mmCIF file with all atom_site columns, C-alpha atoms in Angstrom:
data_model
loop_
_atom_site.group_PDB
_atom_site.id
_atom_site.type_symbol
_atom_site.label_atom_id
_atom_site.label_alt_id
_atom_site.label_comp_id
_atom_site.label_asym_id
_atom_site.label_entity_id
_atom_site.label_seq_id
_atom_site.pdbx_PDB_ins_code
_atom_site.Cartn_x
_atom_site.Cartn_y
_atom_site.Cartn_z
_atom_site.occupancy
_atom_site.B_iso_or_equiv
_atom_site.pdbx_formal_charge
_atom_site.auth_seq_id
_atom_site.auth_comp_id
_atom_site.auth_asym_id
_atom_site.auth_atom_id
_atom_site.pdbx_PDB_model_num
ATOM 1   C CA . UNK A 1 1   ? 76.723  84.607  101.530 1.00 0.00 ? 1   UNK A CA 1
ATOM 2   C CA . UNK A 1 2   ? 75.793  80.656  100.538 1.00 0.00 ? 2   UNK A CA 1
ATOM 3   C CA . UNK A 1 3   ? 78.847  78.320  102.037 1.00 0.00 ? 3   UNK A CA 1
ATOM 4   C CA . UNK A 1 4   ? 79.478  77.932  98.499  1.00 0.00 ? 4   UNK A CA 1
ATOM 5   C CA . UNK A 1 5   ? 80.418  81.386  97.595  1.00 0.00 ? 5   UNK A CA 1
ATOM 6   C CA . UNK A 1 6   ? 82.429  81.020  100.879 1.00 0.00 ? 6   UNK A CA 1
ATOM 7   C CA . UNK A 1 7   ? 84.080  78.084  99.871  1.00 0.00 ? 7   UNK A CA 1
ATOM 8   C CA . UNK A 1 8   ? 84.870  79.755  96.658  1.00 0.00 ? 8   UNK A CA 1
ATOM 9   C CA . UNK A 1 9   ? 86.479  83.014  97.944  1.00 0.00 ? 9   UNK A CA 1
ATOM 10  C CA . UNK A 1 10  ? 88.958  81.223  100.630 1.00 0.00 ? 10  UNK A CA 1
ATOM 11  C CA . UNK A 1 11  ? 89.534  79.164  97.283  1.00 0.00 ? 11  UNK A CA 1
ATOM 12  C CA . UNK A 1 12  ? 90.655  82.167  95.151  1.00 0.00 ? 12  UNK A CA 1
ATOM 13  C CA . UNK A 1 13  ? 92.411  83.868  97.942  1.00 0.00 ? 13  UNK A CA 1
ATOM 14  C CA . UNK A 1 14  ? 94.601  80.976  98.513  1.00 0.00 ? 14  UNK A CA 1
ATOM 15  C CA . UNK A 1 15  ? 95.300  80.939  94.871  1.00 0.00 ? 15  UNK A CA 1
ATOM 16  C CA . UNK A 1 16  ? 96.128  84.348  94.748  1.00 0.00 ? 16  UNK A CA 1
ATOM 17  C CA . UNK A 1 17  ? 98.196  83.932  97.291  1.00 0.00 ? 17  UNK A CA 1
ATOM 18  C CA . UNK A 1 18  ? 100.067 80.968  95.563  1.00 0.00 ? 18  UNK A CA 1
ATOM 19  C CA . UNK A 1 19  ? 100.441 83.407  93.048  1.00 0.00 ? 19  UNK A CA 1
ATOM 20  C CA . UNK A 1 20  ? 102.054 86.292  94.569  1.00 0.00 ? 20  UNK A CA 1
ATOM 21  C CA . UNK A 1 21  ? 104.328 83.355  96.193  1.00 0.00 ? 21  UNK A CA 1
ATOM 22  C CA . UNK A 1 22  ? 105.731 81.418  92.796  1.00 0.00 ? 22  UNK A CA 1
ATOM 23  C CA . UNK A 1 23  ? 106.103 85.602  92.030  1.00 0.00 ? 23  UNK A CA 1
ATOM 24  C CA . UNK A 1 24  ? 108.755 85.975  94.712  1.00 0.00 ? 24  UNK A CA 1
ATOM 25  C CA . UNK A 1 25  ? 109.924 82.544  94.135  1.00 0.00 ? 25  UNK A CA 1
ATOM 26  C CA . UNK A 1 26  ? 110.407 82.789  90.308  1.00 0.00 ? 26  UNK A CA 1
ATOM 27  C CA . UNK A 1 27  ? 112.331 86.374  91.066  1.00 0.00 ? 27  UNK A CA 1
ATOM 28  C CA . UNK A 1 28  ? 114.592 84.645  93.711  1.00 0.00 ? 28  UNK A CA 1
ATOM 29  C CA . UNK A 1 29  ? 115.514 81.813  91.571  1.00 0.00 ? 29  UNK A CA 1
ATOM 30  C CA . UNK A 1 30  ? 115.980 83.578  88.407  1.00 0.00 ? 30  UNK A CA 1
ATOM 31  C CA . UNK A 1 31  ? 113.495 81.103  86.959  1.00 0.00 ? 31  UNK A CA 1
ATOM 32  C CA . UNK A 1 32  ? 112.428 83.989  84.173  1.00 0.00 ? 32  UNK A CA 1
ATOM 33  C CA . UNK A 1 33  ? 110.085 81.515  81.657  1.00 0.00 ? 33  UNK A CA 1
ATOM 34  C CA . UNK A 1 34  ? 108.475 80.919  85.319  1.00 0.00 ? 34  UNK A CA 1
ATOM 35  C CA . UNK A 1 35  ? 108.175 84.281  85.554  1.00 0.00 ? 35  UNK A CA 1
ATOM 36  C CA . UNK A 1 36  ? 107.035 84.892  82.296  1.00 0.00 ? 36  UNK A CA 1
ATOM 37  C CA . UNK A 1 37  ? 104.177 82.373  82.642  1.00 0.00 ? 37  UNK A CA 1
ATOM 38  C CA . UNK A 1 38  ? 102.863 84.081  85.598  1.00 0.00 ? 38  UNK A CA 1
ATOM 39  C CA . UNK A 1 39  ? 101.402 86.892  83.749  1.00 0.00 ? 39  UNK A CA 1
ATOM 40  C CA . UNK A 1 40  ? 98.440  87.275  81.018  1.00 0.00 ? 40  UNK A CA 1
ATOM 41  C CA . UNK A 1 41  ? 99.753  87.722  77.892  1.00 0.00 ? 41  UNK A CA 1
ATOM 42  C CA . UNK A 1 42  ? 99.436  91.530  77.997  1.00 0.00 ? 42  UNK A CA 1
ATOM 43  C CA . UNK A 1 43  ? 101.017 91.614  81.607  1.00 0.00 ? 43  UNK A CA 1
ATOM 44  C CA . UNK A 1 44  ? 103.339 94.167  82.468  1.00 0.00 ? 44  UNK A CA 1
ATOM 45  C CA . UNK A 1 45  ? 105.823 94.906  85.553  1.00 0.00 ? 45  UNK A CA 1
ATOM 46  C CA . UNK A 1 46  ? 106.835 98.477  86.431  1.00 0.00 ? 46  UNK A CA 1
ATOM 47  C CA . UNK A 1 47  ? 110.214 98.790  88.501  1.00 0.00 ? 47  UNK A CA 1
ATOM 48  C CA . UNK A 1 48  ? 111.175 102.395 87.765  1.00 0.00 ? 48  UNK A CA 1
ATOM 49  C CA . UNK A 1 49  ? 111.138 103.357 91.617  1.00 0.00 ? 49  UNK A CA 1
ATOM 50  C CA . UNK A 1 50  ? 113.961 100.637 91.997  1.00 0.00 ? 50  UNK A CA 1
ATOM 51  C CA . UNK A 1 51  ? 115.680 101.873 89.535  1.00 0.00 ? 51  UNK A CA 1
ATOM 52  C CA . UNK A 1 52  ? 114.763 99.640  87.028  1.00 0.00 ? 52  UNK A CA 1
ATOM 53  C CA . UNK A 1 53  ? 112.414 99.872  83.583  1.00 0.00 ? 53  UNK A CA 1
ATOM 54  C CA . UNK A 1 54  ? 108.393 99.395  83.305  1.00 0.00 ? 54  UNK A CA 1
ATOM 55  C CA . UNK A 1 55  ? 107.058 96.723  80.260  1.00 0.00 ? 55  UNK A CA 1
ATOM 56  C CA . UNK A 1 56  ? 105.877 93.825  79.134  1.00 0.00 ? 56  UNK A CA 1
ATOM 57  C CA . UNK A 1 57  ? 106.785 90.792  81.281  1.00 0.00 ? 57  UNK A CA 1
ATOM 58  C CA . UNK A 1 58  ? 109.275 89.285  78.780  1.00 0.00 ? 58  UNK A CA 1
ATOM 59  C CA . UNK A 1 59  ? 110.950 92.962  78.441  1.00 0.00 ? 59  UNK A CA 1
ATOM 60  C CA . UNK A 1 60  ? 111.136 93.067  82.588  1.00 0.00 ? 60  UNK A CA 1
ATOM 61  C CA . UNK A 1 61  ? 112.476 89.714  82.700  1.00 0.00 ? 61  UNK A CA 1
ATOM 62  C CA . UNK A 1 62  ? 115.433 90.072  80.393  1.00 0.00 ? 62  UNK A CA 1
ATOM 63  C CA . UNK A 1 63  ? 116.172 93.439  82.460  1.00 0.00 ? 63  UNK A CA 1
ATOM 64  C CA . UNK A 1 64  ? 116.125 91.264  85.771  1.00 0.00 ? 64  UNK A CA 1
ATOM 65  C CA . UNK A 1 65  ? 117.952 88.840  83.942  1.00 0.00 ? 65  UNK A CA 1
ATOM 66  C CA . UNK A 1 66  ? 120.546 90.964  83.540  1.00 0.00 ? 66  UNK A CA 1
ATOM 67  C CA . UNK A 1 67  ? 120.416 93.582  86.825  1.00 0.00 ? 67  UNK A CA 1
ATOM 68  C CA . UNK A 1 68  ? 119.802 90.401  89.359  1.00 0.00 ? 68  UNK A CA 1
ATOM 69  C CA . UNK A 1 69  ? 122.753 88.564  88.350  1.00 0.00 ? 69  UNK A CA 1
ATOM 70  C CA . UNK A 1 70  ? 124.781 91.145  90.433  1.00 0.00 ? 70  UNK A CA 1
ATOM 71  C CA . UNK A 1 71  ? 123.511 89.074  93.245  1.00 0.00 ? 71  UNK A CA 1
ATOM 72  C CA . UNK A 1 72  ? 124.267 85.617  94.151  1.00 0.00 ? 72  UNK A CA 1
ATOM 73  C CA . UNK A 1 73  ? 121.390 85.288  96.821  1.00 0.00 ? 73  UNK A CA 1
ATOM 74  C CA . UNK A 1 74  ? 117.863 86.673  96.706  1.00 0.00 ? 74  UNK A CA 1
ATOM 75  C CA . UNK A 1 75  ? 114.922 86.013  99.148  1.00 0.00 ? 75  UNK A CA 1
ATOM 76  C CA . UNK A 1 76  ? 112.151 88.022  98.490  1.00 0.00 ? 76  UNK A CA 1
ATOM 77  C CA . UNK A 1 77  ? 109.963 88.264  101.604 1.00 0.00 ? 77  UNK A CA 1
ATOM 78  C CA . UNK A 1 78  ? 106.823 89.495  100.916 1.00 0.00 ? 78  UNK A CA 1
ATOM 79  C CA . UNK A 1 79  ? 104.482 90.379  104.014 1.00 0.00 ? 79  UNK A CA 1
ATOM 80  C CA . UNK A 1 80  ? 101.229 92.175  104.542 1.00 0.00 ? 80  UNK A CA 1
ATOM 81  C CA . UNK A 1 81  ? 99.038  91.110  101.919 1.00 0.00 ? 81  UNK A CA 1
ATOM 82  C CA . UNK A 1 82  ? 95.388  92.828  101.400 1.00 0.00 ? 82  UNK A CA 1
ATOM 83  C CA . UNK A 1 83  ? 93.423  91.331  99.044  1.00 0.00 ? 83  UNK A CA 1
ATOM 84  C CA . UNK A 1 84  ? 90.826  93.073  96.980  1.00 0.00 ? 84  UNK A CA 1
ATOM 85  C CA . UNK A 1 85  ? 88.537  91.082  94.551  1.00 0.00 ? 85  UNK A CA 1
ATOM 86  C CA . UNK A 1 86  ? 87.059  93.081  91.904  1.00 0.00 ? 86  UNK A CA 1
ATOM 87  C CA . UNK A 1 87  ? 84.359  93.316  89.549  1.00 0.00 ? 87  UNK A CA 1
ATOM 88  C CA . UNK A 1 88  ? 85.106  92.430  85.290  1.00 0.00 ? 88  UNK A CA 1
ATOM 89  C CA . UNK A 1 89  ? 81.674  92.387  83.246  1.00 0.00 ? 89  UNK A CA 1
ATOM 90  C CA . UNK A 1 90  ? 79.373  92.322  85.769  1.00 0.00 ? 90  UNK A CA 1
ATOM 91  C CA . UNK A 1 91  ? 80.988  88.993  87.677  1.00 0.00 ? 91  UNK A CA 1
ATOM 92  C CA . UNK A 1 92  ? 82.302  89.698  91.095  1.00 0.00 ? 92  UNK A CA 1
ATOM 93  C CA . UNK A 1 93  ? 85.864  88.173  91.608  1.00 0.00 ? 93  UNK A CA 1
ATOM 94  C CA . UNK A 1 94  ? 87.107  87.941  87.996  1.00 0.00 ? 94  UNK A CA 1
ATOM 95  C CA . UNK A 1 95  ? 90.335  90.846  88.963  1.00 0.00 ? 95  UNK A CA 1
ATOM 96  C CA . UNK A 1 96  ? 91.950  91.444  91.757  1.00 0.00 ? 96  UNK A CA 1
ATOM 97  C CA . UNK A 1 97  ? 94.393  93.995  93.755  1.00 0.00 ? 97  UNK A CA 1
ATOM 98  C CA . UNK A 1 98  ? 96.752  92.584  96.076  1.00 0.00 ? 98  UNK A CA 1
ATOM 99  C CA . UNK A 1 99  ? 99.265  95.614  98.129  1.00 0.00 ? 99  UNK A CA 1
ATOM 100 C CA . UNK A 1 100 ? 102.381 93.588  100.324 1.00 0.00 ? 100 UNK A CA 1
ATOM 101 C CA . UNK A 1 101 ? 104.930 95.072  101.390 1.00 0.00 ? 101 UNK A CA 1
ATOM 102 C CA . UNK A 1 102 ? 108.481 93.256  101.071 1.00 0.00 ? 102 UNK A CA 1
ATOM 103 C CA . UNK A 1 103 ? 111.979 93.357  102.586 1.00 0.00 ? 103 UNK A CA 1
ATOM 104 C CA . UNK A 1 104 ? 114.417 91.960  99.654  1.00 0.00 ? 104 UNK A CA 1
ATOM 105 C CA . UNK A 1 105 ? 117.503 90.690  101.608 1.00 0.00 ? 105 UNK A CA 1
ATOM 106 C CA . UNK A 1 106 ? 120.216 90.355  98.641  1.00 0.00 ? 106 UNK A CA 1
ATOM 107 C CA . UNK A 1 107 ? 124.627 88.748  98.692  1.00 0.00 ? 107 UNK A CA 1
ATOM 108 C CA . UNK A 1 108 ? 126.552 90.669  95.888  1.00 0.00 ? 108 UNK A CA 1
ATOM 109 C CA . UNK A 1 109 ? 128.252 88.078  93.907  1.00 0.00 ? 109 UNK A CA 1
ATOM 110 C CA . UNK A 1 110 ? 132.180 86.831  93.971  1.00 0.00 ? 110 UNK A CA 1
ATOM 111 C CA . UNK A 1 111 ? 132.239 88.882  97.566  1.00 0.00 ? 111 UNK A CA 1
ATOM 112 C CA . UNK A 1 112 ? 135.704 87.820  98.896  1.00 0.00 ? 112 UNK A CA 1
ATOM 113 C CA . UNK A 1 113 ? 134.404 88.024  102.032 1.00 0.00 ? 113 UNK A CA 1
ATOM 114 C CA . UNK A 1 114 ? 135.194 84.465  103.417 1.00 0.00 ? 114 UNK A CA 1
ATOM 115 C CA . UNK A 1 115 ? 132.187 82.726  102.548 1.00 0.00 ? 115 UNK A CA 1
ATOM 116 C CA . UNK A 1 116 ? 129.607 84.878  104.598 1.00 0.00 ? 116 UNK A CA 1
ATOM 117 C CA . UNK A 1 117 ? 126.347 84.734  103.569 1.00 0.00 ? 117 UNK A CA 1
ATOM 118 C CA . UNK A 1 118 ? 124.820 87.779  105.099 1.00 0.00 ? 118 UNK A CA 1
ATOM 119 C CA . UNK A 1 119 ? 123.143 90.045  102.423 1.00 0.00 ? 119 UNK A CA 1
ATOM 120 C CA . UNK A 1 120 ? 125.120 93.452  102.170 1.00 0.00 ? 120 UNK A CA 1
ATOM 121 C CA . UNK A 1 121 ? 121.961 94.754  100.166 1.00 0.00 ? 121 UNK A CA 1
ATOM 122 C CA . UNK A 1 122 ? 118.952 94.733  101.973 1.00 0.00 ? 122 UNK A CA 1
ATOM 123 C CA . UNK A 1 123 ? 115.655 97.129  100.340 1.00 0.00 ? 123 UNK A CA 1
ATOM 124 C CA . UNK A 1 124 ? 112.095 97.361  101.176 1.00 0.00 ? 124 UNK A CA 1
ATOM 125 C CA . UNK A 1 125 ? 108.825 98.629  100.234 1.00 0.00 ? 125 UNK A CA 1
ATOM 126 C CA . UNK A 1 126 ? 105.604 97.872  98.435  1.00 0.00 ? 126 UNK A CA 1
ATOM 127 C CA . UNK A 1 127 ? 104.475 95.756  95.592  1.00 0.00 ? 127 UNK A CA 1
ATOM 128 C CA . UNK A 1 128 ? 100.833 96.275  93.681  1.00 0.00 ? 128 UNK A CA 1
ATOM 129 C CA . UNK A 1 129 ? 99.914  93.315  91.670  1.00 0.00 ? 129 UNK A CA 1
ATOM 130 C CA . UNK A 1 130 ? 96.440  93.742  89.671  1.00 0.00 ? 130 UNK A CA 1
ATOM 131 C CA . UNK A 1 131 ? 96.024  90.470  88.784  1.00 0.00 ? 131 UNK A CA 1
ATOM 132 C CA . UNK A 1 132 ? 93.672  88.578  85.924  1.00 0.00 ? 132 UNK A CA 1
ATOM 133 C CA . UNK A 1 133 ? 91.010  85.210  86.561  1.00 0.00 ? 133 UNK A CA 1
ATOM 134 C CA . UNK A 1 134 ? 92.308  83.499  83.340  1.00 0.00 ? 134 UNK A CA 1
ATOM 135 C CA . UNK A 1 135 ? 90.855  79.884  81.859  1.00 0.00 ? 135 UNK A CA 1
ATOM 136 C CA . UNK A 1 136 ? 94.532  78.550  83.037  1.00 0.00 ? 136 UNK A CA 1
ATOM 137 C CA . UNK A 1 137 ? 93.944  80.073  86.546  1.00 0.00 ? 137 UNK A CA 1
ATOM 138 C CA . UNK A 1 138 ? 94.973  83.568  88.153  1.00 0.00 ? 138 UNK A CA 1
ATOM 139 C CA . UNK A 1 139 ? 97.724  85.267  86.538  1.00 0.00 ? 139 UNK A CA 1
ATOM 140 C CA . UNK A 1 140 ? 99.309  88.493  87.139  1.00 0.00 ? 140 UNK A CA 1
ATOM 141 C CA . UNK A 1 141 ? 98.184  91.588  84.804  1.00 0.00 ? 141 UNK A CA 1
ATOM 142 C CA . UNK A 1 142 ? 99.858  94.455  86.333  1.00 0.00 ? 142 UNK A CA 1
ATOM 143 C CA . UNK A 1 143 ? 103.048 94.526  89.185  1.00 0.00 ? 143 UNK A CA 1
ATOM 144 C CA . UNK A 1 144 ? 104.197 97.672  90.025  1.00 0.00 ? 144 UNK A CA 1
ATOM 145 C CA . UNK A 1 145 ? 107.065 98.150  92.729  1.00 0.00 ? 145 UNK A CA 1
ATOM 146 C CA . UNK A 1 146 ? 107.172 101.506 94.731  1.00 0.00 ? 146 UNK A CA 1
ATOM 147 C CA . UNK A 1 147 ? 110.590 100.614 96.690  1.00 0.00 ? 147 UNK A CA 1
ATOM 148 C CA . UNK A 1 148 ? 110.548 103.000 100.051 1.00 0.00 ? 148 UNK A CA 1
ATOM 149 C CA . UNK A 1 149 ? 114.229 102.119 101.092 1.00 0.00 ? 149 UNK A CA 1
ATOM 150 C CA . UNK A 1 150 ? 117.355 100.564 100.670 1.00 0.00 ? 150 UNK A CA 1
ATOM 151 C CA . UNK A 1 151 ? 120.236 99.791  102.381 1.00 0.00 ? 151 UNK A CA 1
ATOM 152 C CA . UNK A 1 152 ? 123.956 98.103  101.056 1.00 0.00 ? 152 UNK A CA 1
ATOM 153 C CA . UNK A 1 153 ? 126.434 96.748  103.281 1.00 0.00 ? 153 UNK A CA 1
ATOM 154 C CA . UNK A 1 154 ? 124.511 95.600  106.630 1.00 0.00 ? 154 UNK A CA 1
ATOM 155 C CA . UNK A 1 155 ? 125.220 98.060  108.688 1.00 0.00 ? 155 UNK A CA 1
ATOM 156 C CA . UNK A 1 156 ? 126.817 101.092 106.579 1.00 0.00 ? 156 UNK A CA 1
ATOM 157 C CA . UNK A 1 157 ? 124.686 103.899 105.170 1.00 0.00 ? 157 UNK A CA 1
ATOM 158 C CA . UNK A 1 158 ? 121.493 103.837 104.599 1.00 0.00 ? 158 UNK A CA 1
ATOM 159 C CA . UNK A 1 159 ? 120.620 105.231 101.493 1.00 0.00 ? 159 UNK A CA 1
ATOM 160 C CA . UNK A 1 160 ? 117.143 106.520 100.107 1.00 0.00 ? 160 UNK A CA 1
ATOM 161 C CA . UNK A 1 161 ? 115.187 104.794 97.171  1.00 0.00 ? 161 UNK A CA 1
ATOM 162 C CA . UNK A 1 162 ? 115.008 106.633 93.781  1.00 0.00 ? 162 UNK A CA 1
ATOM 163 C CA . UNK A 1 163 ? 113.249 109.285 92.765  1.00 0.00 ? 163 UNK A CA 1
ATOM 164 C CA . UNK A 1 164 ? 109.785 108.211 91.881  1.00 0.00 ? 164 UNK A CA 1
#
């Protein structure tokens, strides 16, 4: 490999990882047109094993619109990243597959609870985002969430995900 081509891949790999970042960011902060921008046009977002719906990027945003503001504190942490570039007509490092797993800390809001801030929501798992070299950069084609566990209160039950 020519230092170039070097150069180049630690260059896309940091962007990619940018990418998944403003992802977790955009989720935490309910910024949903930052959201929406993220993805290629035909992007789409699959939460079913969360509980949630799979489609488009401005359907999934209007459902996280509206299932997130249960919550009055998110922090996506997202951990673990393997990056895979891939191969779109013929030219090496046009897609890519990124697995991470995350832990997704979460505060129900209006708790009464005396102004504590420790989440009484906590889940986990794995995110798969197929993502898309664009002309306006990388952007996210495909995220699908396969959540493993969950957890409300703290420390009270444990509950399993749902059903894939």
């Amino acid at each position: 490999m020519t230092q170039r081509v070097e150069l180049a891949t630690v260059l896309d790999r940091l962007a990619v990882d940018g990418l998944v970042t403003e992802y977790a960011v955009a989720v935490d902060d309910g910024d949903w047109a930052a959201y929406r921008r993220l993805f290629t046009a035909d992007g789409r977002a699959d939460y079913r094993s969360a509980g949630g719906i799979e489609g488009d990027a401005g359907q999934v945003a209007a459902w996280l619109t509206e299932s997130l503001g249960l919550f009055s504190m998110r922090q996506h942490l997202i951990v673990n990243r393997r990056l895979r570039f891939g191969i779109l007509e013929q030219d090496t490092g046009d897609t890519a597959r990124v697995l991470a797993d995350y832990v997704n800390p979460m505060r129900f809001a209006g708790d009464g609870d005396g102004g504590s801030t420790a989440p009484d929501f906590v889940c986990g798992g794995r995110y798969s985002f197929g993502l898309l070299r664009t002309a306006e950069g990388w952007r996210l084609r495909e995220v699908v969430v396969q959540e493993k566990w969950r957890r409300l209160d703290g420390t009270g039950p444990r509950r399993p995900a749902p059903a894939e």
